[in-house]
mmCIF file of C-alpha atoms and ligand atoms in Angstrom:
data_model
loop_
_atom_site.group_PDB
_atom_site.id
_atom_site.type_symbol
_atom_site.label_atom_id
_atom_site.label_comp_id
_atom_site.label_asym_id
_atom_site.label_seq_id
_atom_site.Cartn_x
_atom_site.Cartn_y
_atom_site.Cartn_z
ATOM 1 C CA MET I 1 7.292 9.228 -26.229
ATOM 2 C CA GLY I 2 6.812 7.369 -29.174
ATOM 3 C CA ALA I 3 3.154 5.764 -30.350
ATOM 4 C CA GLY I 4 3.422 2.247 -28.505
ATOM 5 C CA GLN I 5 5.175 3.032 -25.516
ATOM 6 C CA SER I 6 3.870 2.065 -22.377
ATOM 7 C CA VAL I 7 4.400 3.930 -19.577
ATOM 8 C CA ARG I 8 5.420 1.894 -16.444
ATOM 9 C CA VAL I 9 4.627 2.722 -13.498
ATOM 10 C CA GLU I 10 8.558 2.048 -11.612
ATOM 11 C CA ASP I 11 9.317 4.861 -13.954
ATOM 12 C CA LYS I 12 6.622 7.627 -13.020
ATOM 13 C CA LEU I 13 7.310 6.727 -9.696
ATOM 14 C CA TYR I 14 10.273 7.742 -9.825
ATOM 15 C CA THR I 15 8.895 11.386 -10.216
ATOM 16 C CA LEU I 16 6.687 11.775 -7.004
ATOM 17 C CA ARG I 17 8.778 13.068 -3.957
ATOM 18 C CA TRP I 18 7.595 11.448 -0.282
ATOM 19 C CA LYS I 19 7.750 12.999 3.628
ATOM 20 C CA HIS I 20 8.054 10.552 5.608
ATOM 21 C CA ASP I 21 5.319 10.409 8.447
ATOM 22 C CA ARG I 22 7.386 8.394 11.639
ATOM 23 C CA THR I 23 3.360 8.137 12.380
ATOM 24 C CA THR I 24 1.699 5.405 10.026
ATOM 25 C CA HIS I 25 -2.249 6.717 8.235
ATOM 26 C CA ILE I 26 -2.473 3.034 7.808
ATOM 27 C CA ARG I 27 -3.268 0.298 9.962
ATOM 28 C CA ILE I 28 -4.357 -3.856 9.306
ATOM 29 C CA THR I 29 -6.700 -3.620 12.353
ATOM 30 C CA ASP I 30 -7.334 -7.760 11.846
ATOM 31 C CA PRO I 31 -4.455 -9.246 10.863
ATOM 32 C CA ARG I 32 -5.559 -12.708 11.869
ATOM 33 C CA VAL I 33 -7.933 -12.202 8.797
ATOM 34 C CA CYS I 34 -4.974 -12.269 6.080
ATOM 35 C CA ALA I 35 -3.205 -15.352 7.796
ATOM 36 C CA ASP I 36 -6.184 -17.535 8.921
ATOM 37 C CA ARG I 37 -8.588 -16.417 5.828
ATOM 38 C CA CYS I 38 -7.670 -14.492 2.746
ATOM 39 C CA GLY I 39 -4.753 -16.470 1.033
ATOM 40 C CA ASP I 40 -7.010 -19.053 0.787
ATOM 41 C CA GLU I 41 -9.910 -17.558 -0.277
ATOM 42 C CA TRP I 42 -8.101 -14.635 -1.992
ATOM 43 C CA ARG I 43 -4.900 -14.816 -2.518
ATOM 44 C CA ARG I 44 -4.093 -10.991 -0.479
ATOM 45 C CA PRO I 45 -4.418 -8.177 -3.261
ATOM 46 C CA CYS I 46 -3.220 -6.408 -1.383
ATOM 47 C CA THR I 47 0.129 -7.503 -2.174
ATOM 48 C CA THR I 48 -0.620 -6.728 -5.892
ATOM 49 C CA PHE I 49 -3.019 -4.181 -6.014
ATOM 50 C CA CYS I 50 -1.392 -1.706 -4.534
ATOM 51 C CA PRO I 51 1.077 0.306 -7.328
ATOM 52 C CA ALA I 52 3.334 1.199 -4.831
ATOM 53 C CA LYS I 53 3.647 -2.293 -3.827
ATOM 54 C CA VAL I 54 3.470 -1.044 0.090
ATOM 55 C CA TYR I 55 1.906 -4.228 1.457
ATOM 56 C CA GLU I 56 4.227 -8.209 1.732
ATOM 57 C CA TRP I 57 2.749 -11.331 3.233
ATOM 58 C CA ASP I 58 6.107 -12.311 5.849
ATOM 59 C CA PRO I 59 5.932 -16.126 5.697
ATOM 60 C CA GLU I 60 8.099 -16.350 8.324
ATOM 61 C CA GLN I 61 6.052 -13.764 10.436
ATOM 62 C CA ALA I 62 2.825 -15.354 9.270
ATOM 63 C CA ARG I 63 1.714 -11.784 8.697
ATOM 64 C CA ILE I 64 0.998 -8.054 6.738
ATOM 65 C CA LEU I 65 3.743 -6.139 6.523
ATOM 66 C CA VAL I 66 3.139 -2.522 5.323
ATOM 67 C CA ALA I 67 5.878 0.362 3.692
ATOM 68 C CA TYR I 68 3.334 3.024 4.259
ATOM 69 C CA GLU I 69 6.473 5.391 3.071
ATOM 70 C CA ASN I 70 5.572 3.970 -0.753
ATOM 71 C CA CYS I 71 1.944 5.232 -1.102
ATOM 72 C CA VAL I 72 0.810 6.935 -3.330
ATOM 73 C CA GLU I 73 -2.091 7.520 -1.714
ATOM 74 C CA CYS I 74 -4.046 6.420 -4.548
ATOM 75 C CA THR I 75 -6.523 5.140 -2.346
ATOM 76 C CA THR I 76 -7.317 1.229 -4.006
ATOM 77 C CA CYS I 77 -6.980 0.275 -0.688
ATOM 78 C CA LEU I 78 -10.780 1.584 0.456
ATOM 79 C CA THR I 79 -12.250 -0.961 -1.451
ATOM 80 C CA GLY I 80 -9.429 -3.868 -2.643
ATOM 81 C CA CYS I 81 -9.260 -5.727 1.121
ATOM 82 C CA PRO I 82 -12.235 -8.207 0.957
ATOM 83 C CA TYR I 83 -12.165 -8.470 4.360
ATOM 84 C CA ARG I 84 -11.597 -4.774 5.380
ATOM 85 C CA VAL I 85 -9.288 -4.646 7.730
ATOM 86 C CA ILE I 86 -7.001 -1.687 5.693
ATOM 87 C CA ASP I 87 -7.202 1.708 8.436
ATOM 88 C CA TRP I 88 -6.871 3.303 5.730
ATOM 89 C CA ARG I 89 -6.210 7.433 6.133
ATOM 90 C CA PRO I 90 -4.708 10.502 4.316
ATOM 91 C CA PRO I 91 -0.835 11.511 5.567
ATOM 92 C CA ARG I 92 -1.321 14.031 8.766
ATOM 93 C CA GLY I 93 -1.223 17.133 7.082
ATOM 94 C CA GLY I 94 2.622 18.282 5.252
ATOM 95 C CA PHE I 95 3.366 14.870 5.147
ATOM 96 C CA GLY I 96 2.579 12.382 1.998
ATOM 97 C CA VAL I 97 3.426 12.313 -2.048
ATOM 98 C CA GLN I 98 3.899 15.021 -3.433
ATOM 99 C CA TYR I 99 2.995 15.152 -7.250
ATOM 100 C CA ARG I 100 4.561 16.828 -10.107
ATOM 101 C CA TYR I 101 4.483 16.719 -13.154
ATOM 102 C CA GLY I 102 7.718 15.021 -15.363
HETATM 103 S S1 LIG V 201 -5.988 -7.669 1.149
HETATM 104 FE FE1 LIG V 201 -6.943 -7.397 2.600
HETATM 105 S S2 LIG V 201 -7.143 -9.551 3.777
HETATM 106 FE FE2 LIG V 201 -5.902 -10.160 2.606
HETATM 107 S S3 LIG V 201 -4.377 -10.116 3.060
HETATM 108 FE FE3 LIG V 201 -4.613 -7.795 2.131
HETATM 109 S S4 LIG V 201 -5.274 -6.381 3.996
HETATM 110 FE FE4 LIG V 201 -4.839 -9.061 4.325
HETATM 111 S S1 LIG V 202 -3.878 3.811 -1.360
HETATM 112 FE FE1 LIG V 202 -2.951 3.295 -2.846
HETATM 113 S S2 LIG V 202 -1.019 3.691 -2.539
HETATM 114 FE FE2 LIG V 202 -1.416 3.406 -0.598
HETATM 115 S S3 LIG V 202 -1.352 2.047 -0.079
HETATM 116 FE FE3 LIG V 202 -3.350 2.242 -0.957
HETATM 117 S S4 LIG V 202 -3.666 1.621 -2.563
HETATM 118 FE FE4 LIG V 202 -1.770 1.497 -2.329
#
């Protein structure tokens, strides 16, 4: 890669491998906050701060959908939710993302 070229997050994510657990390691403890308060006051920052796009607002169900399988364990959501309603735990042993150099 030449000088001045930037690395796209999508390209780096492609180098990762996951072993998916059937049990989520991410839970929204109070979904009402996402629906009632966070949209107007904060524009739901989880939908933008997560590099793996784990969080998506579903207007029909009026809740955040959590694609926990895509989590790269960056831990940003431990501090990124303004209402601290994201309960993020490290995936169970043996599960989660596996980092490779590439
Ligand atoms: S940032 Fe927190 S409160 Fe806001 S939508 Fe996401 S999980 Fe809900
Ligand atoms: S730990 Fe990082 S990658 Fe995983 S859900 Fe939170 S912000 Fe997204």
